PDB file of C-alpha atoms in Angstrom:
ATOM      1  CA  UNK A   1     296.070 -28.993-240.335  1.00 55.00           C
ATOM      2  CA  UNK A   2     299.309 -27.351-239.353  1.00 53.00           C
ATOM      3  CA  UNK A   3     297.736 -23.898-238.654  1.00 63.00           C
ATOM      4  CA  UNK A   4     294.750 -25.156-236.674  1.00 73.00           C
ATOM      5  CA  UNK A   5     296.271 -24.648-233.205  1.00 84.00           C
ATOM      6  CA  UNK A   6     294.987 -27.990-232.026  1.00 89.00           C
ATOM      7  CA  UNK A   7     297.576 -30.623-230.823  1.00 89.00           C
ATOM      8  CA  UNK A   8     298.630 -33.197-233.335  1.00 90.00           C
ATOM      9  CA  UNK A   9     296.498 -36.142-232.137  1.00 93.00           C
ATOM     10  CA  UNK A  10     293.352 -34.060-232.140  1.00 95.00           C
ATOM     11  CA  UNK A  11     294.205 -32.699-235.487  1.00 94.00           C
ATOM     12  CA  UNK A  12     294.198 -36.229-236.861  1.00 95.00           C
ATOM     13  CA  UNK A  13     290.853 -36.921-235.133  1.00 96.00           C
ATOM     14  CA  UNK A  14     289.383 -33.788-236.577  1.00 96.00           C
ATOM     15  CA  UNK A  15     290.247 -34.958-240.095  1.00 96.00           C
ATOM     16  CA  UNK A  16     288.691 -38.336-239.334  1.00 97.00           C
ATOM     17  CA  UNK A  17     285.460 -36.702-238.073  1.00 98.00           C
ATOM     18  CA  UNK A  18     285.325 -34.278-240.999  1.00 97.00           C
ATOM     19  CA  UNK A  19     285.767 -37.065-243.535  1.00 97.00           C
ATOM     20  CA  UNK A  20     283.156 -39.257-241.822  1.00 98.00           C
ATOM     21  CA  UNK A  21     280.629 -36.452-241.774  1.00 98.00           C
ATOM     22  CA  UNK A  22     281.012 -36.120-245.519  1.00 98.00           C
ATOM     23  CA  UNK A  23     279.891 -39.778-246.010  1.00 98.00           C
ATOM     24  CA  UNK A  24     276.703 -39.395-243.917  1.00 98.00           C
ATOM     25  CA  UNK A  25     273.139 -38.630-245.050  1.00 98.00           C
ATOM     26  CA  UNK A  26     272.220 -34.976-245.622  1.00 98.00           C
ATOM     27  CA  UNK A  27     274.668 -32.219-244.415  1.00 98.00           C
ATOM     28  CA  UNK A  28     276.471 -31.971-241.088  1.00 98.00           C
ATOM     29  CA  UNK A  29     277.721 -28.736-239.506  1.00 98.00           C
ATOM     30  CA  UNK A  30     280.393 -29.089-236.841  1.00 98.00           C
ATOM     31  CA  UNK A  31     282.106 -26.630-234.614  1.00 98.00           C
ATOM     32  CA  UNK A  32     284.813 -27.750-232.056  1.00 98.00           C
ATOM     33  CA  UNK A  33     286.302 -25.357-229.608  1.00 98.00           C
ATOM     34  CA  UNK A  34     289.097 -25.711-227.102  1.00 97.00           C
ATOM     35  CA  UNK A  35     288.288 -23.306-224.357  1.00 97.00           C
ATOM     36  CA  UNK A  36     291.713 -23.656-222.744  1.00 95.00           C
ATOM     37  CA  UNK A  37     293.752 -22.595-225.843  1.00 94.00           C
ATOM     38  CA  UNK A  38     291.045 -20.651-227.534  1.00 94.00           C
ATOM     39  CA  UNK A  39     291.333 -22.368-230.908  1.00 96.00           C
ATOM     40  CA  UNK A  40     288.253 -23.312-232.945  1.00 96.00           C
ATOM     41  CA  UNK A  41     287.602 -25.638-235.880  1.00 97.00           C
ATOM     42  CA  UNK A  42     284.466 -25.496-237.987  1.00 97.00           C
ATOM     43  CA  UNK A  43     283.640 -27.433-241.101  1.00 97.00           C
ATOM     44  CA  UNK A  44     282.126 -26.196-244.308  1.00 96.00           C
ATOM     45  CA  UNK A  45     278.533 -26.541-243.165  1.00 98.00           C
ATOM     46  CA  UNK A  46     278.872 -24.632-239.822  1.00 98.00           C
ATOM     47  CA  UNK A  47     277.023 -21.604-241.378  1.00 98.00           C
ATOM     48  CA  UNK A  48     274.164 -23.608-242.857  1.00 98.00           C
ATOM     49  CA  UNK A  49     270.732 -22.546-241.549  1.00 98.00           C
ATOM     50  CA  UNK A  50     269.176 -25.494-239.885  1.00 98.00           C
ATOM     51  CA  UNK A  51     266.018 -26.093-237.756  1.00 98.00           C
ATOM     52  CA  UNK A  52     267.115 -25.724-234.123  1.00 98.00           C
ATOM     53  CA  UNK A  53     264.701 -28.326-232.809  1.00 98.00           C
ATOM     54  CA  UNK A  54     264.961 -28.546-229.051  1.00 98.00           C
ATOM     55  CA  UNK A  55     268.489 -27.100-228.701  1.00 98.00           C
ATOM     56  CA  UNK A  56     266.753 -23.745-228.400  1.00 98.00           C
ATOM     57  CA  UNK A  57     265.467 -24.871-224.970  1.00 98.00           C
ATOM     58  CA  UNK A  58     268.987 -24.333-223.651  1.00 98.00           C
ATOM     59  CA  UNK A  59     268.728 -20.613-224.631  1.00 98.00           C
ATOM     60  CA  UNK A  60     265.291 -20.402-223.045  1.00 98.00           C
ATOM     61  CA  UNK A  61     266.709 -21.580-219.734  1.00 98.00           C
ATOM     62  CA  UNK A  62     269.572 -19.075-219.964  1.00 98.00           C
ATOM     63  CA  UNK A  63     267.005 -16.308-220.564  1.00 98.00           C
ATOM     64  CA  UNK A  64     264.738 -17.374-217.734  1.00 98.00           C
ATOM     65  CA  UNK A  65     267.588 -17.461-215.225  1.00 98.00           C
ATOM     66  CA  UNK A  66     268.881 -14.105-216.469  1.00 98.00           C
ATOM     67  CA  UNK A  67     265.500 -12.426-216.048  1.00 98.00           C
ATOM     68  CA  UNK A  68     265.036 -13.997-212.659  1.00 98.00           C
ATOM     69  CA  UNK A  69     268.465 -12.788-211.509  1.00 98.00           C
ATOM     70  CA  UNK A  70     267.713  -9.243-212.759  1.00 98.00           C
ATOM     71  CA  UNK A  71     264.348  -9.141-210.909  1.00 98.00           C
ATOM     72  CA  UNK A  72     262.350  -8.864-214.065  1.00 98.00           C
ATOM     73  CA  UNK A  73     260.560 -12.089-213.228  1.00 98.00           C
ATOM     74  CA  UNK A  74     260.305 -14.357-210.176  1.00 98.00           C
ATOM     75  CA  UNK A  75     260.673 -17.998-211.075  1.00 98.00           C
ATOM     76  CA  UNK A  76     258.361 -20.244-209.111  1.00 98.00           C
ATOM     77  CA  UNK A  77     258.960 -23.888-207.995  1.00 98.00           C
ATOM     78  CA  UNK A  78     256.748 -24.922-210.906  1.00 98.00           C
ATOM     79  CA  UNK A  79     258.786 -22.861-213.345  1.00 98.00           C
ATOM     80  CA  UNK A  80     261.990 -24.537-212.127  1.00 98.00           C
ATOM     81  CA  UNK A  81     260.394 -27.961-212.406  1.00 98.00           C
ATOM     82  CA  UNK A  82     259.561 -27.206-216.041  1.00 98.00           C
ATOM     83  CA  UNK A  83     263.091 -25.868-216.761  1.00 98.00           C
ATOM     84  CA  UNK A  84     264.615 -29.071-215.419  1.00 98.00           C
ATOM     85  CA  UNK A  85     262.130 -31.129-217.530  1.00 98.00           C
ATOM     86  CA  UNK A  86     263.280 -29.128-220.666  1.00 98.00           C
ATOM     87  CA  UNK A  87     266.925 -29.885-219.963  1.00 98.00           C
ATOM     88  CA  UNK A  88     266.606 -33.426-218.703  1.00 98.00           C
ATOM     89  CA  UNK A  89     264.071 -34.993-221.042  1.00 98.00           C
ATOM     90  CA  UNK A  90     263.662 -32.157-223.604  1.00 98.00           C
ATOM     91  CA  UNK A  91     259.996 -31.933-222.595  1.00 98.00           C
ATOM     92  CA  UNK A  92     257.981 -30.077-225.234  1.00 98.00           C
ATOM     93  CA  UNK A  93     255.023 -29.345-223.006  1.00 98.00           C
ATOM     94  CA  UNK A  94     257.252 -27.756-220.439  1.00 98.00           C
ATOM     95  CA  UNK A  95     258.748 -25.466-223.203  1.00 98.00           C
ATOM     96  CA  UNK A  96     255.257 -24.575-224.451  1.00 98.00           C
ATOM     97  CA  UNK A  97     254.153 -23.616-220.949  1.00 98.00           C
ATOM     98  CA  UNK A  98     257.124 -21.452-220.256  1.00 98.00           C
ATOM     99  CA  UNK A  99     257.088 -19.837-223.698  1.00 98.00           C
ATOM    100  CA  UNK A 100     253.423 -18.742-223.214  1.00 98.00           C
ATOM    101  CA  UNK A 101     254.005 -17.769-219.594  1.00 98.00           C
ATOM    102  CA  UNK A 102     257.023 -15.580-220.084  1.00 98.00           C
ATOM    103  CA  UNK A 103     256.430 -14.185-223.645  1.00 96.00           C
ATOM    104  CA  UNK A 104     257.870 -15.811-226.779  1.00 96.00           C
ATOM    105  CA  UNK A 105     258.829 -12.472-228.364  1.00 97.00           C
ATOM    106  CA  UNK A 106     260.815 -11.588-225.220  1.00 98.00           C
ATOM    107  CA  UNK A 107     262.795 -14.829-225.456  1.00 98.00           C
ATOM    108  CA  UNK A 108     263.493 -14.294-229.133  1.00 98.00           C
ATOM    109  CA  UNK A 109     264.731 -10.770-228.593  1.00 98.00           C
ATOM    110  CA  UNK A 110     267.256 -12.001-226.094  1.00 98.00           C
ATOM    111  CA  UNK A 111     268.726 -14.900-227.971  1.00 98.00           C
ATOM    112  CA  UNK A 112     271.303 -12.864-230.020  1.00 98.00           C
ATOM    113  CA  UNK A 113     272.797 -11.658-226.820  1.00 98.00           C
ATOM    114  CA  UNK A 114     273.810 -15.313-226.208  1.00 98.00           C
ATOM    115  CA  UNK A 115     275.564 -15.591-229.561  1.00 98.00           C
ATOM    116  CA  UNK A 116     272.679 -16.805-231.620  1.00 98.00           C
ATOM    117  CA  UNK A 117     273.059 -13.931-234.053  1.00 98.00           C
ATOM    118  CA  UNK A 118     272.009 -15.920-237.138  1.00 98.00           C
ATOM    119  CA  UNK A 119     268.798 -17.210-235.547  1.00 98.00           C
ATOM    120  CA  UNK A 120     265.589 -16.605-237.505  1.00 98.00           C
ATOM    121  CA  UNK A 121     262.094 -17.416-236.286  1.00 97.00           C
ATOM    122  CA  UNK A 122     260.144 -19.190-239.098  1.00 97.00           C
ATOM    123  CA  UNK A 123     256.737 -17.845-240.047  1.00 96.00           C
ATOM    124  CA  UNK A 124     253.754 -19.858-241.281  1.00 94.00           C
ATOM    125  CA  UNK A 125     254.237 -22.949-239.172  1.00 94.00           C
ATOM    126  CA  UNK A 126     252.283 -22.125-236.013  1.00 93.00           C
ATOM    127  CA  UNK A 127     249.380 -20.106-234.759  1.00 91.00           C
ATOM    128  CA  UNK A 128     251.636 -17.903-232.628  1.00 92.00           C
ATOM    129  CA  UNK A 129     254.774 -16.168-233.848  1.00 96.00           C
ATOM    130  CA  UNK A 130     257.573 -16.452-232.826  1.00 97.00           C
ATOM    131  CA  UNK A 131     257.370 -20.041-231.464  1.00 98.00           C
ATOM    132  CA  UNK A 132     260.308 -21.967-230.021  1.00 98.00           C
ATOM    133  CA  UNK A 133     259.491 -25.057-232.101  1.00 97.00           C
ATOM    134  CA  UNK A 134     259.968 -23.269-235.429  1.00 98.00           C
ATOM    135  CA  UNK A 135     263.317 -21.517-235.500  1.00 98.00           C
ATOM    136  CA  UNK A 136     266.460 -21.892-237.602  1.00 98.00           C
ATOM    137  CA  UNK A 137     270.081 -21.158-236.713  1.00 98.00           C
ATOM    138  CA  UNK A 138     273.553 -22.209-237.578  1.00 98.00           C
ATOM    139  CA  UNK A 139     276.006 -24.555-235.908  1.00 98.00           C
ATOM    140  CA  UNK A 140     278.105 -21.490-235.164  1.00 98.00           C
ATOM    141  CA  UNK A 141     275.142 -20.164-233.198  1.00 98.00           C
ATOM    142  CA  UNK A 142     275.003 -23.298-231.062  1.00 98.00           C
ATOM    143  CA  UNK A 143     278.793 -23.028-230.518  1.00 98.00           C
ATOM    144  CA  UNK A 144     278.439 -19.413-229.346  1.00 98.00           C
ATOM    145  CA  UNK A 145     275.441 -20.322-227.103  1.00 98.00           C
ATOM    146  CA  UNK A 146     277.271 -23.113-225.228  1.00 98.00           C
ATOM    147  CA  UNK A 147     280.374 -20.947-224.715  1.00 98.00           C
ATOM    148  CA  UNK A 148     278.125 -18.127-223.400  1.00 98.00           C
ATOM    149  CA  UNK A 149     276.716 -20.547-220.895  1.00 98.00           C
ATOM    150  CA  UNK A 150     280.200 -21.667-219.748  1.00 98.00           C
ATOM    151  CA  UNK A 151     281.979 -18.274-219.892  1.00 98.00           C
ATOM    152  CA  UNK A 152     279.392 -15.645-219.148  1.00 98.00           C
ATOM    153  CA  UNK A 153     276.363 -17.027-217.213  1.00 98.00           C
ATOM    154  CA  UNK A 154     276.806 -16.353-213.454  1.00 98.00           C
ATOM    155  CA  UNK A 155     278.313 -19.143-211.545  1.00 98.00           C
ATOM    156  CA  UNK A 156     275.304 -20.432-209.663  1.00 98.00           C
ATOM    157  CA  UNK A 157     273.159 -20.510-212.762  1.00 98.00           C
ATOM    158  CA  UNK A 158     276.002 -22.009-214.862  1.00 98.00           C
ATOM    159  CA  UNK A 159     276.413 -24.827-212.270  1.00 98.00           C
ATOM    160  CA  UNK A 160     272.707 -25.664-212.425  1.00 98.00           C
ATOM    161  CA  UNK A 161     272.803 -25.791-216.270  1.00 98.00           C
ATOM    162  CA  UNK A 162     276.042 -27.791-216.364  1.00 98.00           C
ATOM    163  CA  UNK A 163     274.739 -30.234-213.822  1.00 98.00           C
ATOM    164  CA  UNK A 164     271.554 -30.792-215.775  1.00 98.00           C
ATOM    165  CA  UNK A 165     273.409 -31.336-218.992  1.00 98.00           C
ATOM    166  CA  UNK A 166     275.661 -33.958-217.507  1.00 98.00           C
ATOM    167  CA  UNK A 167     272.756 -36.089-216.263  1.00 97.00           C
ATOM    168  CA  UNK A 168     270.149 -35.904-219.128  1.00 98.00           C
ATOM    169  CA  UNK A 169     267.634 -38.668-219.547  1.00 98.00           C
ATOM    170  CA  UNK A 170     267.883 -41.601-221.971  1.00 97.00           C
ATOM    171  CA  UNK A 171     266.135 -39.566-224.684  1.00 97.00           C
ATOM    172  CA  UNK A 172     269.328 -37.373-225.009  1.00 98.00           C
ATOM    173  CA  UNK A 173     272.057 -39.975-224.310  1.00 98.00           C
ATOM    174  CA  UNK A 174     273.598 -39.681-227.708  1.00 98.00           C
ATOM    175  CA  UNK A 175     275.629 -37.121-229.628  1.00 98.00           C
ATOM    176  CA  UNK A 176     277.828 -35.010-227.366  1.00 98.00           C
ATOM    177  CA  UNK A 177     277.107 -37.163-224.261  1.00 96.00           C
ATOM    178  CA  UNK A 178     279.168 -39.501-222.157  1.00 93.00           C
ATOM    179  CA  UNK A 179     280.784 -39.945-218.713  1.00 88.00           C
ATOM    180  CA  UNK A 180     282.896 -36.801-219.104  1.00 93.00           C
ATOM    181  CA  UNK A 181     280.359 -34.758-221.072  1.00 97.00           C
ATOM    182  CA  UNK A 182     277.076 -32.798-220.993  1.00 98.00           C
ATOM    183  CA  UNK A 183     274.614 -32.213-223.717  1.00 98.00           C
ATOM    184  CA  UNK A 184     271.432 -30.533-224.985  1.00 98.00           C
ATOM    185  CA  UNK A 185     270.036 -32.382-227.977  1.00 98.00           C
ATOM    186  CA  UNK A 186     267.305 -31.561-230.462  1.00 98.00           C
ATOM    187  CA  UNK A 187     265.503 -33.756-232.970  1.00 98.00           C
ATOM    188  CA  UNK A 188     262.468 -33.285-235.141  1.00 98.00           C
ATOM    189  CA  UNK A 189     261.002 -34.187-238.479  1.00 97.00           C
ATOM    190  CA  UNK A 190     260.474 -30.978-240.439  1.00 95.00           C
ATOM    191  CA  UNK A 191     259.160 -30.134-243.907  1.00 92.00           C
ATOM    192  CA  UNK A 192     262.635 -30.795-245.245  1.00 92.00           C
ATOM    193  CA  UNK A 193     263.164 -34.013-243.411  1.00 97.00           C
ATOM    194  CA  UNK A 194     264.687 -34.992-240.069  1.00 98.00           C
ATOM    195  CA  UNK A 195     267.202 -32.802-238.139  1.00 98.00           C
ATOM    196  CA  UNK A 196     269.385 -34.364-235.411  1.00 98.00           C
ATOM    197  CA  UNK A 197     271.311 -31.757-233.420  1.00 98.00           C
ATOM    198  CA  UNK A 198     273.590 -32.029-230.382  1.00 98.00           C
ATOM    199  CA  UNK A 199     275.487 -29.367-228.463  1.00 98.00           C
ATOM    200  CA  UNK A 200     277.559 -29.647-225.339  1.00 98.00           C
ATOM    201  CA  UNK A 201     280.894 -29.878-223.630  1.00 98.00           C
ATOM    202  CA  UNK A 202     283.585 -32.642-223.116  1.00 98.00           C
ATOM    203  CA  UNK A 203     286.398 -33.074-220.716  1.00 95.00           C
ATOM    204  CA  UNK A 204     287.755 -31.847-217.394  1.00 92.00           C
ATOM    205  CA  UNK A 205     286.522 -28.301-216.545  1.00 95.00           C
ATOM    206  CA  UNK A 206     284.332 -28.504-219.700  1.00 97.00           C
ATOM    207  CA  UNK A 207     287.524 -27.844-221.712  1.00 97.00           C
ATOM    208  CA  UNK A 208     286.039 -28.584-225.126  1.00 98.00           C
ATOM    209  CA  UNK A 209     282.676 -27.583-226.611  1.00 98.00           C
ATOM    210  CA  UNK A 210     281.165 -29.337-229.649  1.00 98.00           C
ATOM    211  CA  UNK A 211     278.198 -28.363-231.693  1.00 98.00           C
ATOM    212  CA  UNK A 212     276.718 -30.674-234.374  1.00 99.00           C
ATOM    213  CA  UNK A 213     273.730 -30.000-236.616  1.00 98.00           C
ATOM    214  CA  UNK A 214     272.712 -32.812-238.974  1.00 98.00           C
ATOM    215  CA  UNK A 215     270.105 -31.809-241.574  1.00 98.00           C
ATOM    216  CA  UNK A 216     269.243 -35.158-243.105  1.00 98.00           C
ATOM    217  CA  UNK A 217     267.267 -33.613-246.035  1.00 97.00           C
ATOM    218  CA  UNK A 218     265.191 -36.616-246.570  1.00 97.00           C
ATOM    219  CA  UNK A 219     268.214 -38.855-247.089  1.00 97.00           C
ATOM    220  CA  UNK A 220     267.919 -40.477-243.643  1.00 97.00           C
ATOM    221  CA  UNK A 221     265.966 -40.310-240.441  1.00 97.00           C
ATOM    222  CA  UNK A 222     266.225 -40.356-236.631  1.00 98.00           C
ATOM    223  CA  UNK A 223     268.491 -43.341-236.316  1.00 98.00           C
ATOM    224  CA  UNK A 224     270.899 -42.164-239.020  1.00 98.00           C
ATOM    225  CA  UNK A 225     271.230 -38.734-237.433  1.00 98.00           C
ATOM    226  CA  UNK A 226     271.647 -40.157-233.967  1.00 98.00           C
ATOM    227  CA  UNK A 227     274.417 -42.420-235.163  1.00 98.00           C
ATOM    228  CA  UNK A 228     276.161 -39.518-237.055  1.00 98.00           C
ATOM    229  CA  UNK A 229     276.258 -37.165-234.018  1.00 98.00           C
ATOM    230  CA  UNK A 230     277.416 -39.979-231.710  1.00 98.00           C
ATOM    231  CA  UNK A 231     280.096 -41.207-234.025  1.00 98.00           C
ATOM    232  CA  UNK A 232     281.525 -37.663-234.653  1.00 98.00           C
ATOM    233  CA  UNK A 233     281.825 -37.310-230.888  1.00 98.00           C
ATOM    234  CA  UNK A 234     283.501 -40.698-230.585  1.00 98.00           C
ATOM    235  CA  UNK A 235     285.987 -39.995-233.339  1.00 98.00           C
ATOM    236  CA  UNK A 236     286.989 -36.773-231.667  1.00 97.00           C
ATOM    237  CA  UNK A 237     287.124 -37.781-228.047  1.00 96.00           C
ATOM    238  CA  UNK A 238     286.364 -41.481-227.187  1.00 88.00           C
TER     239      UNK A 238
END
């Protein structure tokens, strides 16, 4: 990968991660970004439309904090408790409550601003539309979202999000997670099979971001996807 812009050792790791992903069940989209140098690597599935599962909760938190900062809403102590539950343990009930309380359509209208320009809410799966639990996006969307968090979200709000991502509960301690990392994961069994997604950052000053979306397509399930996302991160960084 002589034109990638990544240093030699990481180039070799990228090749290992790419080759490993190609052996795994389903398809795996990967986007790796070095925020210090500005270089990015994405594999051939980075543009595949995939169920977001709970990764969309990260964008929900960004939107709630933005609306609160602008004075459009006033977040209560209960709202903040629910936001923390979404980030820490990926709590679905917390997401449902906030989605209804602050308007699902308002959330969805804001998501492209955070880089999720490929995102499409899926009709026919829920009584209300749009609904956070039934959306599709690309791995490139998740890459742009995490970099929006780290580069554009105001410092106080960014510090809260980063801190929460660094200390997620055991449900999310896989994929882009480790002692020098932070993550927001999403997993669900959809009509096309399991999806296992992980987006976050790695290294000092959150130097690297990594987004992974594993659409298992009925070829594997939760444990397979969890292993795939975790091993890709290990090959790149551990």
